[in-house]
Amino acid sequence: ETGVTQSPTHLIKTRGQQVTLRCSSQSGHNTVSWYQQALGQGPQFIFQYYREEENGRGNFPPRFSGLQFPNYSSELNVNALELDDSALYLCASRPGQTGELFFGEGSRLTVL
Amino acid sequence: AQKVTQAQTEISVVEKEDVTLDCVYETRDTTYYLFWYKQPPSGELVFLIRRNSFDEQNEISGRYSWNFQKSTSSFNFTITASQVVDSAVYFCALSDYNTDKLIFGTGTRLQVFP
């Protein structure tokens, strides 16, 4: 039990649509990161937020965006969905800027 | 560029066998962290270990042990007397000292049969 909760667990969208994935972290976890894990691959870093500001981004286009809220929740938004966006999206959080990352169970997105 | 290679895509063993999962990494940084995570079918990544680049001592935690060799850029993971509950995908990962960005390998699927 990591204390990181993600919703929804599964969802299906069609190409061109927009999606919002949500993450709820433990109280005091003011760093949150999002990862994309395609089937059979390792997770890939999308971006990180610290105290509600983005402070690191991986090689993902601007249609991937995020928000972090003062109540330790966060969102990942993806616009103009493409078939290749089908993946497991993992949220991870931790207190402060260093230390162990706690991962949620992920949201599995299927784009048809 | 940073890279993590896990050459073994899948390993099958019978319970009580020892098994070693290989991890080779590339980085130009002199300071960095190495990690191992376990991913059961539920999907969440379970943290197993973090090792910083200055500490080359091997580590043992119960049935788990890790062998870090900077000279060969390897960070291998051994499970002694494997159990069915060890069945999962295991990921090795690398990060630099200053960011949260983890670079993961492609994972090794371990199946332990009774």
Coordinates of N, CA and C in Angstrom, one line a residue:
Chain A
E1 N 0.9 -1.2 0.0 CA 0.0 0.0 0.0 C 0.9 1.2 0.0
T2 N 0.9 2.0 -1.1 CA 1.8 3.1 -1.3 C 1.1 4.4 -0.9
G3 N -0.2 4.4 -0.8 CA -0.9 5.7 -0.5 C -1.1 6.6 -1.7
V4 N -0.8 6.0 -2.9 CA -1.0 6.8 -4.1 C -2.1 6.1 -4.9
T5 N -3.2 6.9 -5.1 CA -4.4 6.4 -5.7 C -4.6 7.0 -7.1
Q6 N -4.9 6.2 -8.1 CA -5.1 6.8 -9.4 C -6.5 6.4 -9.9
S7 N -7.1 7.3 -10.7 CA -8.4 7.0 -11.3 C -8.5 7.7 -12.7
P8 N -9.3 7.1 -13.6 CA -9.9 5.8 -13.4 C -8.8 4.7 -13.6
T9 N -9.2 3.4 -13.3 CA -8.2 2.3 -13.5 C -8.1 1.9 -14.9
H10 N -9.2 2.0 -15.6 CA -9.2 1.6 -17.1 C -10.2 2.6 -17.8
L11 N -9.8 3.0 -19.0 CA -10.7 3.8 -19.8 C -10.4 3.6 -21.3
I12 N -11.4 3.8 -22.1 CA -11.3 3.6 -23.6 C -11.7 5.0 -24.2
K13 N -10.9 5.5 -25.1 CA -11.1 6.7 -25.8 C -10.9 6.4 -27.3
T14 N -11.4 7.4 -28.1 CA -11.1 7.3 -29.5 C -10.1 8.3 -30.0
R15 N -9.5 8.1 -31.1 CA -8.5 9.0 -31.6 C -9.0 10.4 -31.7
G16 N -8.2 11.4 -31.3 CA -8.6 12.8 -31.4 C -9.3 13.3 -30.1
Q17 N -9.8 12.4 -29.2 CA -10.4 12.9 -28.0 C -9.3 13.4 -27.0
Q18 N -9.8 13.9 -25.9 CA -9.0 14.3 -24.8 C -9.3 13.5 -23.6
V19 N -8.2 13.3 -22.7 CA -8.4 12.5 -21.5 C -7.8 13.2 -20.3
T20 N -8.4 13.1 -19.2 CA -7.8 13.5 -17.9 C -7.6 12.4 -17.0
L21 N -6.4 12.1 -16.5 CA -6.2 11.1 -15.5 C -5.8 11.8 -14.2
R22 N -6.3 11.1 -13.1 CA -6.1 11.8 -11.8 C -5.3 10.9 -10.8
C23 N -4.6 11.6 -9.9 CA -3.8 11.0 -9.0 C -3.9 11.7 -7.6
S24 N -4.0 10.9 -6.6 CA -4.1 11.4 -5.2 C -2.9 10.8 -4.4
S25 N -2.1 11.7 -3.9 CA -0.9 11.3 -3.2 C -1.1 11.4 -1.7
Q26 N -0.1 10.9 -0.9 CA -0.2 11.0 0.5 C 0.0 12.5 0.9
S27 N -0.6 12.9 2.0 CA -0.4 14.2 2.6 C 1.1 14.4 2.8
G28 N 1.6 15.6 2.3 CA 3.0 15.9 2.5 C 3.9 15.6 1.3
H29 N 3.3 14.8 0.4 CA 4.1 14.5 -0.9 C 3.9 15.6 -1.9
N30 N 4.9 16.5 -1.9 CA 4.8 17.6 -2.7 C 5.6 17.5 -4.0
T31 N 6.1 16.3 -4.3 CA 6.7 16.0 -5.6 C 5.8 14.9 -6.3
V32 N 5.4 15.2 -7.5 CA 4.7 14.1 -8.2 C 5.2 14.0 -9.6
S33 N 5.4 12.8 -10.1 CA 5.9 12.5 -11.4 C 4.9 11.6 -12.1
W34 N 4.8 11.7 -13.5 CA 4.0 10.9 -14.3 C 4.9 10.1 -15.3
Y35 N 4.5 8.8 -15.5 CA 5.2 8.0 -16.4 C 4.2 7.3 -17.3
Q36 N 4.7 7.0 -18.6 CA 3.9 6.3 -19.5 C 4.6 4.9 -19.7
Q37 N 3.8 3.9 -19.6 CA 4.4 2.5 -19.8 C 3.6 1.8 -20.9
A38 N 4.2 1.7 -22.1 CA 3.6 1.0 -23.2 C 3.7 -0.5 -22.9
L39 N 2.9 -1.3 -23.5 CA 2.8 -2.8 -23.3 C 4.2 -3.4 -23.6
G40 N 4.7 -4.1 -22.6 CA 6.0 -4.8 -22.8 C 7.2 -3.9 -22.7
Q41 N 7.0 -2.7 -22.3 CA 8.2 -1.7 -22.1 C 8.3 -1.2 -20.7
G42 N 9.4 -0.6 -20.4 CA 9.6 0.1 -19.2 C 8.9 1.4 -19.2
P43 N 8.6 1.9 -18.0 CA 8.0 3.3 -17.9 C 8.9 4.3 -18.5
Q44 N 8.3 5.3 -19.1 CA 9.0 6.5 -19.6 C 8.5 7.8 -18.9
F45 N 9.5 8.6 -18.5 CA 9.2 9.8 -17.7 C 8.5 10.8 -18.6
I46 N 7.3 11.3 -18.1 CA 6.6 12.3 -18.9 C 7.0 13.7 -18.3
F47 N 6.7 13.9 -17.0 CA 7.0 15.2 -16.4 C 6.9 15.0 -14.9
Q48 N 7.4 16.1 -14.2 CA 7.4 16.1 -12.8 C 6.9 17.5 -12.3
Y49 N 6.2 17.5 -11.2 CA 5.8 18.7 -10.5 C 6.3 18.8 -9.1
Y50 N 6.7 19.9 -8.7 CA 7.1 20.2 -7.3 C 6.4 21.4 -6.9
R51 N 5.7 21.3 -5.8 CA 4.9 22.5 -5.3 C 4.2 23.2 -6.4
E52 N 3.5 22.4 -7.2 CA 2.5 23.0 -8.2 C 3.2 23.6 -9.4
E53 N 4.5 23.4 -9.5 CA 5.2 23.9 -10.7 C 5.9 22.8 -11.4
E54 N 5.8 22.8 -12.8 CA 6.6 21.7 -13.5 C 8.1 22.0 -13.4
N55 N 8.8 21.0 -13.0 CA 10.3 21.2 -12.9 C 11.1 20.1 -13.5
G56 N 10.5 19.5 -14.5 CA 11.2 18.5 -15.3 C 10.3 17.9 -16.3
R57 N 10.8 17.6 -17.5 CA 9.9 17.1 -18.6 C 10.7 16.1 -19.4
G58 N 10.1 15.0 -19.8 CA 10.7 14.1 -20.7 C 10.4 14.4 -22.1
N59 N 10.6 13.5 -23.0 CA 10.5 13.7 -24.4 C 9.0 13.5 -24.9
F60 N 8.1 14.3 -24.4 CA 6.7 14.2 -24.8 C 6.2 15.5 -25.3
P61 N 5.3 15.4 -26.3 CA 4.9 16.7 -26.9 C 4.0 17.5 -26.0
P62 N 3.8 18.8 -26.3 CA 3.0 19.7 -25.5 C 1.6 19.2 -25.2
R63 N 1.0 18.3 -26.1 CA -0.4 17.9 -25.8 C -0.5 17.1 -24.6
F64 N 0.7 16.7 -24.0 CA 0.7 16.1 -22.6 C 0.9 17.3 -21.7
S65 N 0.0 17.5 -20.8 CA 0.1 18.5 -19.8 C -0.3 18.1 -18.4
G66 N 0.0 18.8 -17.4 CA -0.3 18.4 -16.1 C -0.7 19.6 -15.2
L67 N -1.2 19.2 -14.0 CA -1.5 20.1 -13.0 C -1.3 19.4 -11.7
Q68 N -0.8 20.2 -10.7 CA -0.7 19.7 -9.3 C -1.4 20.7 -8.4
F69 N -2.1 20.2 -7.5 CA -3.0 21.0 -6.6 C -2.5 21.0 -5.2
P70 N -2.9 22.0 -4.4 CA -2.3 22.1 -3.0 C -2.8 20.9 -2.1
N71 N -3.8 20.2 -2.5 CA -4.3 19.1 -1.7 C -3.6 17.8 -2.0
Y72 N -2.4 17.8 -2.7 CA -1.6 16.7 -3.0 C -2.3 15.8 -4.1
S73 N -3.2 16.4 -4.8 CA -3.7 15.6 -6.0 C -3.1 16.2 -7.3
S74 N -3.2 15.5 -8.3 CA -2.6 16.0 -9.6 C -3.4 15.4 -10.8
E75 N -3.2 16.0 -11.9 CA -3.8 15.5 -13.1 C -2.8 15.4 -14.3
L76 N -3.1 14.5 -15.2 CA -2.4 14.4 -16.4 C -3.4 14.5 -17.5
N77 N -3.2 15.5 -18.4 CA -4.2 15.7 -19.5 C -3.5 15.4 -20.8
V78 N -4.2 14.7 -21.7 CA -3.6 14.4 -23.0 C -4.7 14.8 -24.0
N79 N -4.3 15.7 -24.9 CA -5.2 16.2 -26.0 C -4.9 15.5 -27.3
A80 N -5.9 15.5 -28.1 CA -5.7 15.0 -29.5 C -5.1 13.6 -29.4
L81 N -5.8 12.7 -28.8 CA -5.3 11.3 -28.5 C -4.9 10.6 -29.8
E82 N -3.8 9.9 -29.8 CA -3.3 9.1 -30.9 C -3.3 7.6 -30.4
L83 N -3.3 6.7 -31.4 CA -3.3 5.3 -31.1 C -2.1 4.9 -30.2
D84 N -1.0 5.5 -30.5 CA 0.2 5.2 -29.7 C 0.2 5.7 -28.2
D85 N -0.8 6.5 -27.9 CA -1.0 6.9 -26.5 C -1.6 5.8 -25.6
S86 N -2.0 4.7 -26.3 CA -2.5 3.6 -25.5 C -1.3 3.0 -24.6
A87 N -1.6 3.0 -23.3 CA -0.5 2.6 -22.4 C -1.1 2.6 -20.9
L88 N -0.2 2.2 -20.0 CA -0.5 2.3 -18.6 C 0.2 3.6 -18.1
Y89 N -0.6 4.5 -17.5 CA 0.0 5.8 -17.0 C 0.1 5.7 -15.5
L90 N 1.4 5.9 -15.1 CA 1.7 5.7 -13.7 C 2.0 7.1 -13.0
C91 N 1.4 7.3 -11.9 CA 1.7 8.5 -11.1 C 2.6 8.0 -9.9
A92 N 3.6 8.9 -9.6 CA 4.5 8.6 -8.4 C 4.7 9.8 -7.6
S93 N 4.8 9.7 -6.3 CA 5.0 10.9 -5.5 C 6.0 10.6 -4.4
R94 N 6.4 11.7 -3.8 CA 7.3 11.5 -2.6 C 7.3 12.9 -1.9
P95 N 7.7 12.8 -0.6 CA 7.8 14.1 0.2 C 9.2 14.7 -0.3
G96 N 9.2 16.0 -0.5 CA 10.5 16.6 -0.9 C 10.9 16.3 -2.2
Q97 N 12.2 16.6 -2.5 CA 12.7 16.4 -3.9 C 13.6 15.2 -4.0
T98 N 13.9 14.5 -2.9 CA 14.7 13.3 -3.1 C 14.1 12.2 -2.2
G99 N 14.5 11.0 -2.5 CA 14.0 9.9 -1.7 C 13.2 8.9 -2.5
E100 N 12.7 7.9 -1.9 CA 11.9 6.9 -2.6 C 10.7 7.4 -3.2
L101 N 10.4 7.0 -4.4 CA 9.2 7.3 -5.1 C 8.1 6.3 -4.8
F102 N 6.9 6.7 -4.5 CA 5.8 5.7 -4.3 C 4.9 5.8 -5.5
F103 N 4.7 4.6 -6.1 CA 3.9 4.6 -7.4 C 2.5 4.1 -7.1
G104 N 1.5 4.6 -7.9 CA 0.2 4.1 -7.9 C 0.1 2.9 -8.8
E105 N -1.1 2.3 -8.9 CA -1.3 1.1 -9.7 C -1.6 1.5 -11.2
G106 N -1.8 2.7 -11.5 CA -1.8 3.2 -12.9 C -3.2 3.3 -13.4
S107 N -3.3 4.0 -14.5 CA -4.6 4.1 -15.3 C -4.3 3.5 -16.7
R108 N -5.0 2.5 -17.1 CA -4.7 1.9 -18.4 C -5.7 2.5 -19.4
L109 N -5.0 3.2 -20.4 CA -5.7 3.9 -21.4 C -5.6 3.2 -22.7
T110 N -6.8 3.0 -23.3 CA -6.8 2.3 -24.7 C -7.4 3.4 -25.6
V111 N -6.7 3.6 -26.7 CA -7.2 4.6 -27.7 C -7.5 3.8 -29.0
L112 N -8.8 3.9 -29.4 CA -9.2 3.1 -30.6 C -9.3 4.1 -31.8
Chain B
A1 N 24.3 9.9 -23.4 CA 22.9 9.6 -23.1 C 22.8 8.5 -22.0
Q2 N 21.8 8.5 -21.2 CA 21.6 7.5 -20.2 C 20.8 6.4 -20.8
K3 N 21.2 5.1 -20.4 CA 20.5 4.0 -20.9 C 20.6 2.8 -19.9
V4 N 19.6 2.0 -19.9 CA 19.6 0.8 -19.0 C 19.2 -0.4 -19.9
T5 N 20.0 -1.4 -19.8 CA 19.7 -2.6 -20.6 C 19.5 -3.8 -19.7
Q6 N 18.3 -4.4 -19.9 CA 18.0 -5.7 -19.3 C 17.9 -6.7 -20.4
A7 N 18.9 -7.5 -20.6 CA 18.9 -8.4 -21.8 C 18.0 -9.5 -21.6
Q8 N 17.7 -9.9 -20.4 CA 16.8 -11.1 -20.2 C 15.4 -10.6 -20.3
T9 N 14.6 -11.1 -21.3 CA 13.2 -10.6 -21.3 C 12.3 -11.5 -20.4
E10 N 12.7 -12.8 -20.3 CA 11.9 -13.6 -19.5 C 12.7 -14.8 -18.9
I11 N 12.5 -15.1 -17.7 CA 13.2 -16.2 -17.0 C 12.1 -17.0 -16.3
S12 N 12.3 -18.3 -16.4 CA 11.4 -19.3 -15.7 C 12.3 -20.1 -14.8
V13 N 11.9 -20.3 -13.6 CA 12.6 -21.2 -12.6 C 11.5 -21.9 -11.8
V14 N 12.0 -23.0 -11.2 CA 11.2 -23.7 -10.3 C 11.5 -23.2 -8.9
E15 N 10.4 -23.2 -8.1 CA 10.6 -22.8 -6.7 C 11.8 -23.3 -6.0
K16 N 12.4 -22.5 -5.2 CA 13.6 -22.8 -4.4 C 14.9 -22.6 -5.2
E17 N 14.8 -22.4 -6.5 CA 16.0 -22.1 -7.3 C 16.5 -20.7 -7.0
D18 N 17.8 -20.5 -7.2 CA 18.3 -19.1 -7.2 C 18.2 -18.5 -8.6
V19 N 18.0 -17.2 -8.7 CA 17.9 -16.6 -10.0 C 18.6 -15.2 -9.9
T20 N 19.3 -14.9 -11.0 CA 19.9 -13.6 -11.1 C 19.4 -12.8 -12.3
L21 N 19.0 -11.6 -12.0 CA 18.5 -10.7 -13.1 C 19.6 -9.7 -13.4
D22 N 19.9 -9.6 -14.6 CA 21.1 -8.7 -15.0 C 20.6 -7.3 -15.4
C23 N 21.5 -6.4 -15.1 CA 21.2 -5.0 -15.5 C 22.5 -4.3 -15.8
V24 N 22.6 -3.7 -17.0 CA 23.8 -3.0 -17.4 C 23.3 -1.5 -17.7
Y25 N 24.1 -0.6 -17.3 CA 23.6 0.8 -17.5 C 24.7 1.6 -18.2
E26 N 24.3 2.7 -18.8 CA 25.2 3.7 -19.4 C 24.9 5.1 -18.9
T27 N 25.9 5.8 -18.5 CA 25.7 7.2 -18.1 C 27.1 7.9 -18.2
R28 N 27.1 9.2 -18.5 CA 28.3 10.0 -18.4 C 28.4 10.7 -17.1
D29 N 27.4 10.6 -16.3 CA 27.5 11.3 -15.0 C 28.4 10.5 -14.1
T30 N 29.0 11.2 -13.2 CA 29.9 10.5 -12.2 C 29.1 10.2 -10.9
T31 N 28.0 10.9 -10.7 CA 27.2 10.6 -9.6 C 25.8 10.3 -10.1
Y32 N 25.2 9.3 -9.6 CA 23.9 8.8 -10.1 C 23.3 7.8 -9.1
Y33 N 22.1 7.5 -9.3 CA 21.4 6.5 -8.5 C 21.0 5.3 -9.4
L34 N 21.0 4.1 -8.8 CA 20.5 2.9 -9.5 C 19.4 2.3 -8.6
F35 N 18.4 1.8 -9.3 CA 17.2 1.3 -8.6 C 16.8 -0.1 -9.1
W36 N 16.1 -0.8 -8.3 CA 15.3 -2.0 -8.8 C 13.9 -1.8 -8.3
Y37 N 12.9 -2.1 -9.2 CA 11.5 -2.1 -8.9 C 10.9 -3.4 -9.3
K38 N 9.9 -3.8 -8.6 CA 9.1 -5.0 -8.9 C 7.7 -4.6 -9.3
Q39 N 7.2 -5.1 -10.4 CA 5.9 -4.8 -10.9 C 5.0 -6.1 -11.0
P40 N 4.2 -6.3 -10.0 CA 3.3 -7.4 -10.0 C 2.1 -7.2 -11.0
P41 N 1.3 -8.1 -11.2 CA 0.2 -7.9 -12.2 C -0.7 -6.8 -11.9
S42 N -0.8 -6.4 -10.6 CA -1.7 -5.2 -10.3 C -1.2 -3.9 -10.9
G43 N 0.1 -3.8 -11.3 CA 0.6 -2.7 -12.1 C 1.5 -1.7 -11.3
E44 N 1.3 -1.6 -10.0 CA 2.1 -0.6 -9.3 C 3.5 -1.1 -9.2
L45 N 4.4 -0.1 -9.2 CA 5.9 -0.4 -9.1 C 6.2 -0.4 -7.7
V46 N 6.8 -1.5 -7.2 CA 7.2 -1.6 -5.8 C 8.7 -1.4 -5.7
F47 N 9.1 -0.4 -4.9 CA 10.5 -0.1 -4.7 C 11.2 -1.2 -4.0
L48 N 12.4 -1.6 -4.5 CA 13.2 -2.7 -3.8 C 14.4 -2.1 -3.2
I49 N 15.2 -1.3 -4.0 CA 16.4 -0.7 -3.6 C 16.8 0.5 -4.3
R50 N 17.5 1.4 -3.7 CA 18.2 2.5 -4.3 C 19.7 2.5 -3.9
R51 N 20.6 2.6 -4.8 CA 22.0 2.6 -4.5 C 22.6 3.8 -5.2
N52 N 23.5 4.5 -4.4 CA 24.1 5.6 -5.1 C 25.5 5.2 -5.6
S53 N 25.9 5.9 -6.6 CA 27.1 5.5 -7.3 C 28.4 5.5 -6.5
F54 N 28.4 6.1 -5.3 CA 29.6 6.1 -4.5 C 29.7 4.8 -3.6
D55 N 28.6 4.1 -3.6 CA 28.6 3.0 -2.7 C 28.5 1.7 -3.4
E56 N 29.7 1.0 -3.6 CA 29.8 -0.2 -4.3 C 29.6 -1.4 -3.5
Q57 N 29.3 -1.3 -2.2 CA 29.2 -2.4 -1.4 C 27.9 -3.2 -1.8
N58 N 28.1 -4.5 -1.8 CA 26.9 -5.4 -2.1 C 25.9 -5.3 -1.0
E59 N 24.7 -5.5 -1.3 CA 23.6 -5.4 -0.2 C 22.8 -6.6 -0.2
I60 N 22.4 -7.0 1.0 CA 21.5 -8.2 1.1 C 20.4 -7.8 2.0
S61 N 19.2 -8.2 1.5 CA 18.0 -8.0 2.3 C 17.1 -9.3 2.2
G62 N 17.2 -10.1 3.2 CA 16.5 -11.3 3.2 C 17.0 -12.2 2.1
R63 N 16.1 -12.6 1.2 CA 16.4 -13.5 0.1 C 16.9 -12.7 -1.1
Y64 N 16.9 -11.4 -1.0 CA 17.4 -10.5 -2.1 C 18.8 -10.0 -1.9
S65 N 19.5 -10.0 -2.9 CA 20.9 -9.4 -2.9 C 21.2 -8.7 -4.2
W66 N 22.0 -7.7 -4.0 CA 22.4 -6.9 -5.2 C 23.9 -6.7 -5.3
N67 N 24.4 -6.8 -6.5 CA 25.8 -6.8 -6.8 C 26.1 -5.6 -7.8
F68 N 26.7 -4.5 -7.2 CA 26.9 -3.3 -8.0 C 28.4 -3.3 -8.4
Q69 N 28.7 -3.3 -9.6 CA 30.1 -3.3 -10.1 C 30.2 -2.1 -11.1
K70 N 30.8 -1.0 -10.6 CA 31.0 0.2 -11.4 C 31.9 -0.1 -12.6
S71 N 32.9 -1.0 -12.4 CA 33.9 -1.2 -13.5 C 33.2 -1.8 -14.7
T72 N 32.1 -2.6 -14.5 CA 31.4 -3.2 -15.6 C 30.0 -2.5 -15.9
S73 N 29.8 -1.4 -15.1 CA 28.5 -0.7 -15.2 C 27.3 -1.7 -15.1
S74 N 27.4 -2.5 -14.1 CA 26.3 -3.5 -13.8 C 25.8 -3.4 -12.4
F75 N 24.5 -3.8 -12.3 CA 23.8 -3.7 -11.0 C 22.8 -4.9 -11.0
N76 N 23.4 -6.1 -10.7 CA 22.6 -7.3 -10.9 C 21.9 -7.7 -9.6
F77 N 20.8 -8.3 -9.7 CA 19.8 -8.6 -8.6 C 19.6 -10.2 -8.5
T78 N 19.9 -10.7 -7.4 CA 19.7 -12.1 -7.2 C 18.7 -12.4 -6.1
I79 N 17.8 -13.4 -6.5 CA 16.8 -13.9 -5.5 C 17.2 -15.3 -5.2
T80 N 17.4 -15.5 -3.9 CA 17.8 -16.8 -3.4 C 16.6 -17.6 -3.0
A81 N 16.6 -18.9 -3.3 CA 15.4 -19.7 -2.9 C 14.1 -19.1 -3.3
S82 N 14.0 -18.9 -4.7 CA 12.8 -18.2 -5.2 C 11.5 -18.8 -4.8
Q83 N 10.5 -18.0 -4.7 CA 9.1 -18.4 -4.3 C 8.1 -18.0 -5.4
V84 N 7.0 -18.6 -5.4 CA 6.0 -18.3 -6.4 C 5.6 -16.8 -6.4
V85 N 5.6 -16.3 -5.2 CA 5.2 -14.9 -5.0 C 6.2 -13.9 -5.6
D86 N 7.4 -14.4 -5.9 CA 8.4 -13.6 -6.6 C 8.1 -13.3 -8.1
S87 N 7.1 -14.1 -8.6 CA 6.7 -13.9 -10.0 C 6.2 -12.5 -10.3
A88 N 6.9 -11.8 -11.2 CA 6.5 -10.4 -11.5 C 7.5 -10.0 -12.6
V89 N 7.3 -8.7 -13.0 CA 8.3 -8.1 -13.9 C 9.2 -7.2 -13.1
Y90 N 10.5 -7.3 -13.3 CA 11.4 -6.6 -12.5 C 12.1 -5.6 -13.4
F91 N 12.2 -4.3 -12.9 CA 12.8 -3.2 -13.7 C 14.0 -2.7 -12.9
C92 N 15.1 -2.5 -13.7 CA 16.2 -1.8 -13.2 C 16.1 -0.3 -13.8
A93 N 16.5 0.6 -13.0 CA 16.4 2.0 -13.4 C 17.6 2.9 -12.9
L94 N 17.8 4.0 -13.6 CA 18.9 4.9 -13.4 C 18.4 6.3 -13.3
S95 N 18.9 7.1 -12.4 CA 18.6 8.5 -12.4 C 19.9 9.3 -12.0
D96 N 19.9 10.6 -12.5 CA 21.0 11.4 -12.1 C 20.8 11.9 -10.7
Y97 N 21.8 12.6 -10.1 CA 21.7 13.0 -8.7 C 20.7 14.0 -8.4
N98 N 20.3 14.8 -9.4 CA 19.6 16.0 -9.2 C 18.1 16.0 -9.6
T99 N 17.7 15.0 -10.4 CA 16.4 15.0 -10.8 C 15.7 13.7 -10.4
D100 N 14.4 13.7 -10.6 CA 13.5 12.6 -10.3 C 13.4 11.6 -11.5
K101 N 13.9 12.1 -12.6 CA 13.7 11.3 -13.8 C 14.4 10.0 -13.8
L102 N 13.6 8.9 -13.8 CA 14.1 7.6 -13.8 C 14.1 7.1 -15.3
I103 N 15.2 6.5 -15.6 CA 15.4 5.8 -16.9 C 15.3 4.3 -16.6
F104 N 14.2 3.7 -17.2 CA 14.0 2.3 -16.9 C 14.5 1.4 -18.0
G105 N 14.9 0.2 -17.7 CA 15.1 -0.8 -18.6 C 13.8 -1.4 -19.1
T106 N 13.9 -2.4 -20.0 CA 12.6 -2.9 -20.6 C 12.0 -4.0 -19.7
G107 N 12.7 -4.3 -18.6 CA 12.2 -5.3 -17.6 C 12.5 -6.7 -17.9
T108 N 12.5 -7.5 -16.9 CA 12.7 -9.0 -17.0 C 11.5 -9.6 -16.3
R109 N 10.7 -10.4 -17.1 CA 9.6 -11.1 -16.5 C 10.1 -12.4 -15.8
L110 N 9.9 -12.5 -14.6 CA 10.3 -13.7 -13.8 C 9.0 -14.6 -13.5
Q111 N 9.1 -15.8 -13.9 CA 8.0 -16.8 -13.5 C 8.6 -17.9 -12.7
V112 N 8.1 -18.0 -11.5 CA 8.5 -19.1 -10.6 C 7.4 -20.1 -10.5
F113 N 7.7 -21.3 -10.9 CA 6.7 -22.4 -10.9 C 6.9 -23.2 -9.6
P114 N 5.7 -23.7 -9.1 CA 5.8 -24.5 -7.9 C 6.4 -25.9 -8.2

